[in-house]
Amino acid sequence: MRLSSDELIFWQWGLVKLNGTIVFTWALMLVLVVGSGLITRKLSRDLKRSRWQSFLEIIVTGINRQIEEVGLSEPQKYLSFLGTLFLFVAAATLGTIIPGFEPPTGSLSTTVALALCVFVAVPLFGIEEQGVGNYLKTYVEPTVIMLPFNLISELSRTLALAIRLFGNMMSGAMIVGILLTITPFLFPIVMTALGLLTGMVQAYIFSILAAVYIAAATRVRKLRTAPEANQQGMNDDNQRK
Amino acid sequence: MLIDWFTVGAQTLNFLILVWLLKRFLYKPILLAIDEREQRIAAKLADADAKKADAQKERERFQHKNEDFEQQRAALFSKAIDEVNAERQRLFDEMRQAAEALRAKRNDALARELQSLNDEITRRTRDEVFAITRKALKDLAAESLEERMTEAFTERVRGLNSGSKAEFAKSLKGFSTPVLVRSAFELPSQQRDAIQLALNETFSENIKLRFETAPDVICGIELTANGRKVAWSIAEYIGTLTTSVSDLLKEHSQADAKPKPEAKPEAPGEAR
């Protein structure tokens, strides 16, 4: 029994190989991009619009609102990254109902790749927001002693992201696979439904956690500048007195 | 090994490509469409607000106009009422004047009619009295009216009291022309002689007489000399009759003018 779709290799040339994970990811990408392209090809600008357009609008505005609720004041800036994370993981979960489909998120390689993307994106967004110096300063806040802990925190949360998603998706697929060999009828369906639920929850958790990390990285300066401004105001008052 | 680093790299690349593709085909067009729709809705709302403001302005203008119109209408109405009242008063006055004129005219006509009626009554009465008297006298005493009239006249001449007689004699003496005796009819010679005789005896002298027929001496004989007159005629009787007839007519017209007594009210339910 395969633990992940990485082991399903279609073609290999040295290190370069075409395994199940990559192929299923391409399939997902094709569905997502072609589906979006077909729907957004004839978008209506009026009040009257198609059901598919309404569906996409609900998804996009829903993600947008979630990002905003996390605390990112300019959600559209992070929409592409966080929205794609959610849609990719959600689509991979939904794909499990198709017989023969193995979710790419059930491969640790994929979840590591996604976690690495978050690991890189967080400091990038943080640096973009507050500059390199200010961002790096956050690692020695409140004291330099905290630097190793902060670094460990960064790494561990990235690892946690990858392992959490992988564990959930892999276990779900695994349980269904095992159950299919024991009780081929009703029970695997229930488990698939449960897997769908946990998969959607994982998609939500993954993207929300990424949003929270980005928000934490970009909000530090704002939190820091607010007390500074208050301090400045108090000094002004004292001078006036 | 659970992690295949080539796959990790490939999946990272795949993910980044997916991010770009979805941004290109999903997020951008959808957000653009939503923005455009929101702008369109905002524009429509702004347009609606502008139209509402215009409508409000228009409504206020119309209301103002309406109030002006109401005021003008009230003023015109009041003016028209005044003019109508004035016109009514004028017409009323005109009508009253016309009615007054008509009444006066009617009164004049009535008076004239009454006068002519009186005249006619007088004439007819005279004629009738004259005819009756003549006939009665002829039938009863075989005397003509002229004879009896002459007798009455001569009796009156003879019956003059002394004072009147003296004054009359005095005036007759200074009168050179013949004394005029007027009668309603041609006096026969016998009556003329009887009058001559009576005058001569009364005033003891021979008085020259001139006889003349005058229809205005109503069925009588009169003698005039130097402003004095002795006469007998039935005019005074006719005058009395005229007075009594006039009184009778007046009473009759007053009775006509009085309002008639109101008719008894009809029994309930009958008047419909």
Coordinates of C-alpha atoms in Angstrom, one line a residue:
Chain A
M1 CA 0.0 0.0 0.0
R2 CA 1.3 3.5 -1.0
L3 CA 1.7 6.0 1.8
S4 CA 1.6 8.9 -0.6
S5 CA 1.1 9.6 -4.3
D6 CA 4.8 10.4 -4.6
E7 CA 5.4 6.7 -4.9
L8 CA 3.2 6.4 -8.0
I9 CA 5.8 7.2 -10.6
F10 CA 4.7 7.6 -14.3
W11 CA 8.0 8.6 -15.8
Q12 CA 11.6 9.1 -14.4
W13 CA 14.8 10.5 -15.8
G14 CA 17.5 10.7 -13.1
L15 CA 16.2 12.9 -10.4
V16 CA 13.5 14.3 -12.6
K17 CA 10.4 12.3 -12.4
L18 CA 6.7 12.6 -13.0
N19 CA 4.9 11.1 -10.0
G20 CA 1.2 11.0 -9.0
T21 CA 1.5 14.0 -6.8
I22 CA 2.7 16.3 -9.7
V23 CA 0.2 14.8 -12.2
F24 CA -2.8 15.2 -9.8
T25 CA -1.6 18.7 -9.0
W26 CA -1.6 19.5 -12.7
A27 CA -5.0 18.1 -13.0
L28 CA -6.3 20.2 -10.1
M29 CA -4.5 23.3 -11.6
L30 CA -6.1 22.6 -14.9
V31 CA -9.6 22.3 -13.4
L32 CA -9.2 25.4 -11.3
V33 CA -7.7 27.6 -14.0
V34 CA -9.8 26.4 -16.9
G35 CA -13.0 26.5 -14.8
S36 CA -12.1 30.1 -13.6
G37 CA -11.2 31.1 -17.1
L38 CA -14.4 29.8 -18.6
I39 CA -16.6 31.5 -16.0
T40 CA -14.7 34.8 -15.9
R41 CA -14.5 34.9 -19.7
K42 CA -18.0 36.4 -19.9
L43 CA -18.4 38.3 -16.7
S44 CA -21.4 40.5 -16.2
R45 CA -20.9 44.0 -14.9
D46 CA -24.6 44.6 -14.3
L47 CA -26.8 43.5 -11.4
K48 CA -27.9 40.4 -13.3
R49 CA -25.3 37.7 -13.5
S50 CA -24.9 34.0 -14.0
R51 CA -25.0 31.4 -11.1
W52 CA -21.4 30.4 -11.7
Q53 CA -20.3 34.0 -11.6
S54 CA -22.2 34.5 -8.3
F55 CA -20.6 31.3 -7.0
L56 CA -17.1 32.6 -7.8
E57 CA -17.9 36.0 -6.4
I58 CA -19.1 34.4 -3.1
I59 CA -15.9 32.4 -2.9
V60 CA -13.6 35.4 -3.7
T61 CA -15.4 37.9 -1.5
G62 CA -15.7 35.2 1.3
I63 CA -11.9 34.7 1.3
N64 CA -11.4 38.4 1.1
R65 CA -13.6 39.0 4.1
Q66 CA -11.8 36.2 6.1
I67 CA -8.4 37.8 5.4
E68 CA -9.8 41.1 6.5
E69 CA -11.2 39.6 9.7
V70 CA -7.8 38.2 10.6
G71 CA -6.6 41.7 10.7
L72 CA -5.0 42.5 7.3
S73 CA -6.2 45.9 6.3
E74 CA -5.5 45.4 2.6
P75 CA -6.8 41.9 1.9
Q76 CA -6.6 42.2 -1.9
K77 CA -2.8 42.3 -1.6
Y78 CA -2.7 38.8 0.1
L79 CA -5.8 37.4 -1.7
S80 CA -3.9 35.7 -4.5
F81 CA -1.5 33.8 -2.1
L82 CA -3.9 33.0 0.7
G83 CA -6.9 32.4 -1.6
T84 CA -4.9 30.0 -3.8
L85 CA -3.7 28.1 -0.7
F86 CA -7.3 27.6 0.4
L87 CA -8.6 26.8 -3.1
F88 CA -5.8 24.3 -3.8
V89 CA -6.2 22.4 -0.5
A90 CA -10.0 22.6 -0.7
A91 CA -10.0 21.4 -4.3
A92 CA -7.7 18.5 -3.4
T93 CA -10.0 17.5 -0.6
L94 CA -13.1 17.7 -2.9
G95 CA -11.2 15.6 -5.5
T96 CA -11.1 12.6 -3.1
I97 CA -14.7 11.8 -3.9
I98 CA -13.5 10.9 -7.5
P99 CA -12.5 7.3 -7.5
G100 CA -8.8 6.9 -8.3
F101 CA -7.9 10.5 -7.4
E102 CA -5.3 10.8 -4.8
P103 CA -5.1 14.3 -3.2
P104 CA -1.7 15.9 -3.7
T105 CA -2.0 17.4 -0.2
G106 CA -1.8 13.8 1.1
S107 CA 1.9 13.9 0.1
L108 CA 4.3 15.4 2.6
S109 CA 6.3 16.8 -0.3
T110 CA 3.3 18.9 -1.3
T111 CA 2.5 20.1 2.2
V112 CA 6.2 20.9 2.8
A113 CA 6.2 22.8 -0.4
L114 CA 3.1 24.8 0.7
A115 CA 4.6 25.3 4.2
L116 CA 7.8 26.5 2.6
C117 CA 5.9 28.9 0.5
V118 CA 4.3 30.3 3.7
F119 CA 7.7 30.3 5.4
V120 CA 9.1 32.5 2.6
A121 CA 6.0 34.6 2.1
V122 CA 5.6 35.7 5.7
P123 CA 9.0 37.5 5.9
L124 CA 8.6 38.8 2.3
F125 CA 5.2 40.4 3.2
G126 CA 6.7 41.6 6.5
I127 CA 9.7 43.1 4.8
E128 CA 7.5 44.7 2.2
E129 CA 5.4 46.2 4.8
Q130 CA 8.0 47.5 7.3
G131 CA 11.4 47.2 5.6
V132 CA 14.2 44.7 6.2
G133 CA 15.6 46.3 9.3
N134 CA 12.4 46.7 11.1
Y135 CA 11.3 43.2 10.2
L136 CA 14.5 41.6 11.4
K137 CA 14.3 43.6 14.6
T138 CA 11.1 41.7 15.4
Y139 CA 13.2 38.6 16.0
V140 CA 15.1 40.3 18.9
E141 CA 12.0 41.7 20.5
P142 CA 11.6 42.2 23.4
T143 CA 15.2 41.1 24.0
V144 CA 18.0 39.5 22.1
I145 CA 17.6 36.4 24.2
M146 CA 14.3 35.8 22.4
L147 CA 16.1 35.5 19.0
P148 CA 16.6 31.7 19.1
F149 CA 13.1 31.1 20.4
N150 CA 11.7 33.3 17.6
L151 CA 13.7 31.4 15.0
I152 CA 12.6 28.0 16.4
S153 CA 9.0 29.3 16.5
E154 CA 9.3 30.2 12.8
L155 CA 10.6 26.8 11.8
S156 CA 8.4 24.8 14.1
R157 CA 5.2 26.5 12.9
T158 CA 6.2 25.9 9.3
L159 CA 6.9 22.3 10.1
A160 CA 3.6 22.1 12.0
L161 CA 1.8 23.5 9.0
A162 CA 3.2 20.9 6.8
I163 CA 2.8 17.9 9.1
R164 CA -0.8 18.9 10.2
L165 CA -2.1 19.1 6.6
F166 CA -0.2 16.0 5.5
G167 CA -1.3 14.0 8.5
N168 CA -4.9 14.8 8.2
M169 CA -5.1 14.3 4.4
M170 CA -3.0 11.2 4.4
S171 CA -4.8 9.6 7.3
G172 CA -8.1 10.3 5.7
A173 CA -7.2 8.7 2.5
M174 CA -5.4 5.9 4.3
I175 CA -8.5 5.1 6.5
V176 CA -10.8 5.1 3.5
G177 CA -8.3 2.8 1.6
I178 CA -8.0 0.4 4.5
L179 CA -11.8 0.4 5.1
L180 CA -12.4 -0.3 1.5
T181 CA -10.5 -3.6 1.8
I182 CA -12.4 -4.6 5.0
T183 CA -15.9 -3.3 4.6
P184 CA -16.4 -2.3 1.0
F185 CA -19.9 -0.7 1.3
L186 CA -21.5 1.9 3.5
F187 CA -18.8 2.6 6.0
P188 CA -16.1 4.0 3.6
I189 CA -18.8 6.5 2.3
V190 CA -19.3 7.8 5.8
M191 CA -15.6 8.0 6.3
T192 CA -15.2 9.8 2.9
A193 CA -17.8 12.3 4.0
L194 CA -15.9 12.8 7.3
G195 CA -12.7 13.1 5.3
L196 CA -14.3 15.8 3.2
L197 CA -15.3 17.7 6.3
T198 CA -11.8 17.4 7.9
G199 CA -10.2 18.3 4.6
M200 CA -12.3 21.5 4.3
V201 CA -11.5 22.3 7.9
Q202 CA -7.8 21.8 7.2
A203 CA -8.0 24.0 4.1
Y204 CA -9.5 26.7 6.2
I205 CA -7.0 26.2 9.0
F206 CA -4.0 26.2 6.7
S207 CA -5.0 29.4 4.9
I208 CA -6.1 31.1 8.1
L209 CA -2.9 30.2 9.9
A210 CA -0.9 31.6 7.0
A211 CA -3.0 34.8 7.1
V212 CA -2.4 35.0 10.9
Y213 CA 1.4 34.6 10.4
I214 CA 1.4 37.3 7.7
A215 CA -0.8 39.5 9.8
A216 CA 1.6 39.1 12.8
A217 CA 4.6 39.9 10.6
T218 CA 3.0 43.0 9.1
R219 CA 1.3 44.3 12.2
V220 CA 4.3 44.4 14.5
R221 CA 5.4 47.8 13.2
K222 CA 1.9 49.2 13.5
L223 CA 1.6 47.9 17.1
R224 CA 5.0 49.4 17.8
T225 CA 4.4 52.7 16.2
A226 CA 1.1 53.3 18.0
P227 CA 2.7 53.4 21.5
E228 CA 5.5 55.5 20.1
A229 CA 3.0 58.0 18.8
N230 CA 1.3 58.0 22.2
Q231 CA 4.6 58.6 24.0
Q232 CA 5.3 61.5 21.6
G233 CA 1.9 63.0 22.3
M234 CA 2.5 62.8 26.1
N235 CA 5.9 64.5 25.7
D236 CA 4.3 67.3 23.7
D237 CA 1.7 67.8 26.5
N238 CA 4.4 67.9 29.1
Q239 CA 6.3 70.5 27.1
R240 CA 3.2 72.6 26.8
K241 CA 2.7 72.4 30.6
Chain B
M1 CA 11.6 8.8 2.6
L2 CA 8.4 10.7 2.9
I3 CA 9.8 13.9 1.5
D4 CA 10.9 13.8 -2.1
W5 CA 12.8 17.1 -2.6
F6 CA 12.3 17.1 -6.4
T7 CA 8.6 16.9 -5.8
V8 CA 8.8 19.6 -3.2
G9 CA 10.5 21.9 -5.7
A10 CA 8.0 21.0 -8.4
Q11 CA 5.0 21.5 -6.2
T12 CA 6.4 24.9 -5.0
L13 CA 6.7 25.9 -8.7
N14 CA 3.3 24.5 -9.4
F15 CA 1.8 26.4 -6.5
L16 CA 3.5 29.6 -7.6
I17 CA 2.2 29.1 -11.2
L18 CA -1.2 28.4 -9.8
V19 CA -1.1 31.6 -7.8
W20 CA -0.2 33.6 -10.9
L21 CA -2.8 31.8 -13.0
L22 CA -5.6 32.2 -10.5
K23 CA -4.7 35.8 -10.0
R24 CA -4.9 36.3 -13.8
F25 CA -8.1 34.3 -14.4
L26 CA -10.0 34.4 -11.2
Y27 CA -9.3 37.1 -8.6
K28 CA -8.5 40.0 -10.9
P29 CA -11.6 39.6 -13.2
I30 CA -13.9 38.9 -10.3
L31 CA -12.7 41.8 -8.2
L32 CA -12.8 44.1 -11.2
A33 CA -16.3 43.0 -12.0
I34 CA -17.4 43.6 -8.4
D35 CA -15.7 47.0 -8.4
E36 CA -17.3 48.0 -11.6
R37 CA -20.7 46.9 -10.4
E38 CA -20.2 48.8 -7.1
Q39 CA -19.2 51.8 -9.1
R40 CA -22.2 51.4 -11.3
I41 CA -24.5 51.0 -8.3
A42 CA -22.9 54.0 -6.7
A43 CA -23.3 56.0 -9.9
K44 CA -27.0 54.9 -10.1
L45 CA -27.5 55.8 -6.4
A46 CA -25.8 59.2 -7.0
D47 CA -28.0 59.7 -10.0
A48 CA -31.0 58.7 -8.1
D49 CA -30.0 61.1 -5.3
A50 CA -29.5 63.9 -7.8
K51 CA -32.9 63.1 -9.4
K52 CA -34.5 63.0 -6.0
A53 CA -32.9 66.3 -5.1
D54 CA -34.1 67.7 -8.5
A55 CA -37.6 66.3 -7.8
Q56 CA -37.6 67.8 -4.4
K57 CA -36.5 71.2 -5.8
E58 CA -39.1 70.8 -8.5
R59 CA -41.7 69.9 -5.9
E60 CA -40.8 72.9 -3.8
R61 CA -41.0 75.2 -6.9
F62 CA -44.3 73.7 -7.8
Q63 CA -45.6 74.1 -4.3
H64 CA -44.5 77.7 -4.3
K65 CA -46.1 78.2 -7.6
N66 CA -49.3 76.6 -6.4
E67 CA -49.4 78.9 -3.3
D68 CA -48.9 81.9 -5.6
F69 CA -51.6 80.6 -7.8
E70 CA -53.9 80.1 -4.8
Q71 CA -53.2 83.6 -3.6
Q72 CA -53.9 85.0 -7.1
R73 CA -57.0 83.0 -7.4
A74 CA -58.3 84.1 -4.0
A75 CA -57.5 87.8 -4.9
L76 CA -59.2 87.4 -8.3
F77 CA -62.1 85.6 -6.6
S78 CA -62.5 88.4 -4.1
K79 CA -62.3 91.0 -6.8
A80 CA -64.8 89.2 -8.9
I81 CA -67.2 88.9 -5.9
D82 CA -66.8 92.7 -5.3
E83 CA -67.5 93.4 -8.9
V84 CA -70.5 91.1 -8.9
N85 CA -71.8 92.8 -5.8
A86 CA -71.3 96.2 -7.4
E87 CA -72.9 95.1 -10.6
R88 CA -75.8 93.5 -8.7
Q89 CA -76.3 96.7 -6.8
R90 CA -76.1 98.7 -10.0
L91 CA -78.6 96.4 -11.7
F92 CA -80.8 96.5 -8.6
D93 CA -80.8 100.3 -8.6
E94 CA -81.5 100.4 -12.3
M95 CA -84.3 97.9 -11.8
R96 CA -85.7 99.9 -8.9
Q97 CA -85.5 103.1 -11.0
A98 CA -87.2 101.3 -13.9
A99 CA -89.8 99.9 -11.5
E100 CA -90.3 103.4 -10.0
A101 CA -90.7 104.8 -13.5
L102 CA -93.1 102.1 -14.5
R103 CA -95.1 102.6 -11.4
A104 CA -95.3 106.3 -11.9
K105 CA -96.2 105.7 -15.5
R106 CA -98.8 103.3 -14.5
N107 CA -100.1 105.6 -11.8
D108 CA -100.3 108.4 -14.4
A109 CA -102.1 106.1 -16.8
L110 CA -104.5 105.0 -14.0
A111 CA -105.1 108.6 -13.1
R112 CA -105.7 109.5 -16.7
E113 CA -107.9 106.6 -17.1
L114 CA -109.8 107.5 -14.0
Q115 CA -110.1 111.1 -15.2
S116 CA -111.4 110.0 -18.5
L117 CA -113.7 107.5 -16.8
N118 CA -115.0 110.3 -14.6
D119 CA -115.5 112.5 -17.6
E120 CA -117.3 109.8 -19.3
I121 CA -119.5 109.1 -16.3
T122 CA -120.2 112.8 -15.9
R123 CA -121.1 113.1 -19.6
R124 CA -123.3 110.0 -19.6
T125 CA -124.9 110.9 -16.2
R126 CA -125.6 114.3 -17.5
D127 CA -127.1 113.0 -20.7
E128 CA -129.0 110.4 -18.8
V129 CA -130.2 112.8 -16.1
F130 CA -131.1 115.2 -18.8
A131 CA -133.0 112.6 -20.8
I132 CA -134.7 111.1 -17.7
T133 CA -135.7 114.4 -16.3
R134 CA -137.0 115.6 -19.7
K135 CA -139.0 112.4 -20.1
A136 CA -140.2 112.5 -16.6
L137 CA -141.2 116.0 -16.7
K138 CA -142.9 115.5 -20.1
D139 CA -144.8 112.5 -18.9
L140 CA -145.8 113.8 -15.5
A141 CA -146.3 117.5 -15.9
A142 CA -146.4 117.9 -19.7
E143 CA -143.5 120.3 -19.3
S144 CA -140.3 120.3 -21.2
L145 CA -137.0 120.3 -19.3
E146 CA -136.1 123.6 -20.8
E147 CA -139.2 125.1 -19.4
R148 CA -138.6 123.7 -16.0
M149 CA -135.0 124.7 -16.1
T150 CA -135.9 128.2 -17.1
E151 CA -138.4 128.3 -14.2
A152 CA -135.8 127.1 -11.8
F153 CA -133.4 129.8 -13.1
T154 CA -136.0 132.5 -12.8
E155 CA -136.9 131.4 -9.3
R156 CA -133.3 131.6 -8.4
V157 CA -133.1 135.1 -9.9
R158 CA -136.1 136.2 -8.0
G159 CA -135.0 134.5 -4.8
L160 CA -131.7 136.5 -4.6
N161 CA -131.3 138.1 -1.2
S162 CA -131.4 141.8 -1.0
G163 CA -127.6 142.2 -0.6
S164 CA -126.8 140.1 -3.7
K165 CA -129.6 141.8 -5.6
A166 CA -128.2 145.2 -4.8
E167 CA -124.7 144.3 -5.8
F168 CA -125.9 142.6 -9.0
A169 CA -128.1 145.7 -9.8
K170 CA -125.1 147.9 -9.3
S171 CA -123.0 145.9 -11.7
L172 CA -125.8 145.8 -14.2
K173 CA -126.2 149.5 -14.3
G174 CA -122.6 150.1 -15.3
F175 CA -122.8 147.6 -18.0
S176 CA -123.6 149.0 -21.4
T177 CA -123.4 145.9 -23.5
P178 CA -126.2 143.3 -23.3
V179 CA -126.0 140.9 -20.5
L180 CA -124.9 137.4 -21.6
V181 CA -127.2 134.5 -20.8
R182 CA -125.6 131.2 -21.6
S183 CA -127.4 127.9 -21.8
A184 CA -126.5 124.4 -22.7
F185 CA -129.2 124.3 -25.4
E186 CA -130.9 126.8 -27.6
L187 CA -133.6 128.5 -25.5
P188 CA -137.0 128.9 -27.1
S189 CA -138.5 132.4 -27.3
Q190 CA -141.0 131.7 -24.5
Q191 CA -138.2 130.9 -22.0
R192 CA -136.2 133.8 -23.3
D193 CA -139.1 136.0 -22.6
A194 CA -139.7 134.5 -19.2
I195 CA -136.0 135.1 -18.3
Q196 CA -136.3 138.7 -19.6
L197 CA -139.4 139.2 -17.6
A198 CA -137.9 137.8 -14.4
L199 CA -134.8 140.0 -14.7
N200 CA -136.8 143.1 -15.4
E201 CA -139.0 142.5 -12.4
T202 CA -136.2 141.7 -10.1
F203 CA -134.0 144.6 -10.9
S204 CA -136.9 147.0 -12.0
E205 CA -135.4 148.1 -15.2
N206 CA -135.2 146.8 -18.8
I207 CA -132.1 144.8 -19.1
K208 CA -130.8 143.9 -22.5
L209 CA -130.0 140.3 -22.9
R210 CA -127.9 138.3 -25.3
F211 CA -128.5 134.5 -25.5
E212 CA -125.7 132.1 -26.3
T213 CA -125.5 128.3 -26.5
A214 CA -122.6 126.9 -24.6
P215 CA -122.1 123.2 -24.2
D216 CA -119.8 123.7 -21.2
V217 CA -122.7 125.0 -19.2
I218 CA -123.8 121.6 -18.1
C219 CA -127.5 121.3 -18.6
G220 CA -128.2 124.7 -17.1
I221 CA -128.5 128.5 -17.6
E222 CA -126.2 131.1 -16.3
L223 CA -126.2 134.9 -16.4
T224 CA -122.9 136.8 -16.1
A225 CA -122.4 140.5 -15.9
N226 CA -119.3 142.3 -14.8
G227 CA -117.8 139.4 -13.0
R228 CA -121.0 138.4 -11.2
K229 CA -123.0 135.3 -12.0
V230 CA -126.3 133.9 -11.4
A231 CA -126.7 130.3 -12.6
W232 CA -128.6 127.1 -12.3
S233 CA -127.4 123.8 -13.7
I234 CA -127.3 120.2 -12.9
A235 CA -123.5 120.4 -12.7
E236 CA -123.6 120.6 -8.9
Y237 CA -125.8 117.5 -8.7
I238 CA -123.4 115.8 -11.1
G239 CA -120.5 117.1 -9.0
T240 CA -122.0 115.4 -6.0
L241 CA -122.6 112.2 -8.0
T242 CA -119.0 112.3 -9.3
T243 CA -117.7 112.6 -5.7
S244 CA -119.7 109.7 -4.6
V245 CA -118.7 107.6 -7.6
S246 CA -115.1 108.5 -7.0
D247 CA -115.4 107.5 -3.4
L248 CA -117.0 104.2 -4.5
L249 CA -114.2 103.5 -7.0
K250 CA -111.5 104.3 -4.5
E251 CA -113.0 102.0 -2.0
H252 CA -113.2 99.3 -4.6
S253 CA -109.5 99.7 -5.7
Q254 CA -108.4 99.7 -2.0
A255 CA -110.3 96.4 -1.5
D256 CA -108.5 95.0 -4.6
A257 CA -105.1 96.1 -3.3
K258 CA -105.6 94.4 0.0
P259 CA -103.9 91.0 0.2
K260 CA -106.3 88.1 0.0
P261 CA -106.6 86.0 3.2
E262 CA -104.3 83.0 3.1
A263 CA -105.8 79.8 2.1
K264 CA -106.2 77.2 4.7
P265 CA -103.1 74.9 5.0
E266 CA -103.6 71.6 3.4
A267 CA -104.0 68.6 5.5
P268 CA -100.7 66.8 6.2
G269 CA -99.7 64.4 3.5
E270 CA -101.8 66.1 0.8
A271 CA -99.3 68.7 -0.2
R272 CA -96.9 67.1 -2.6

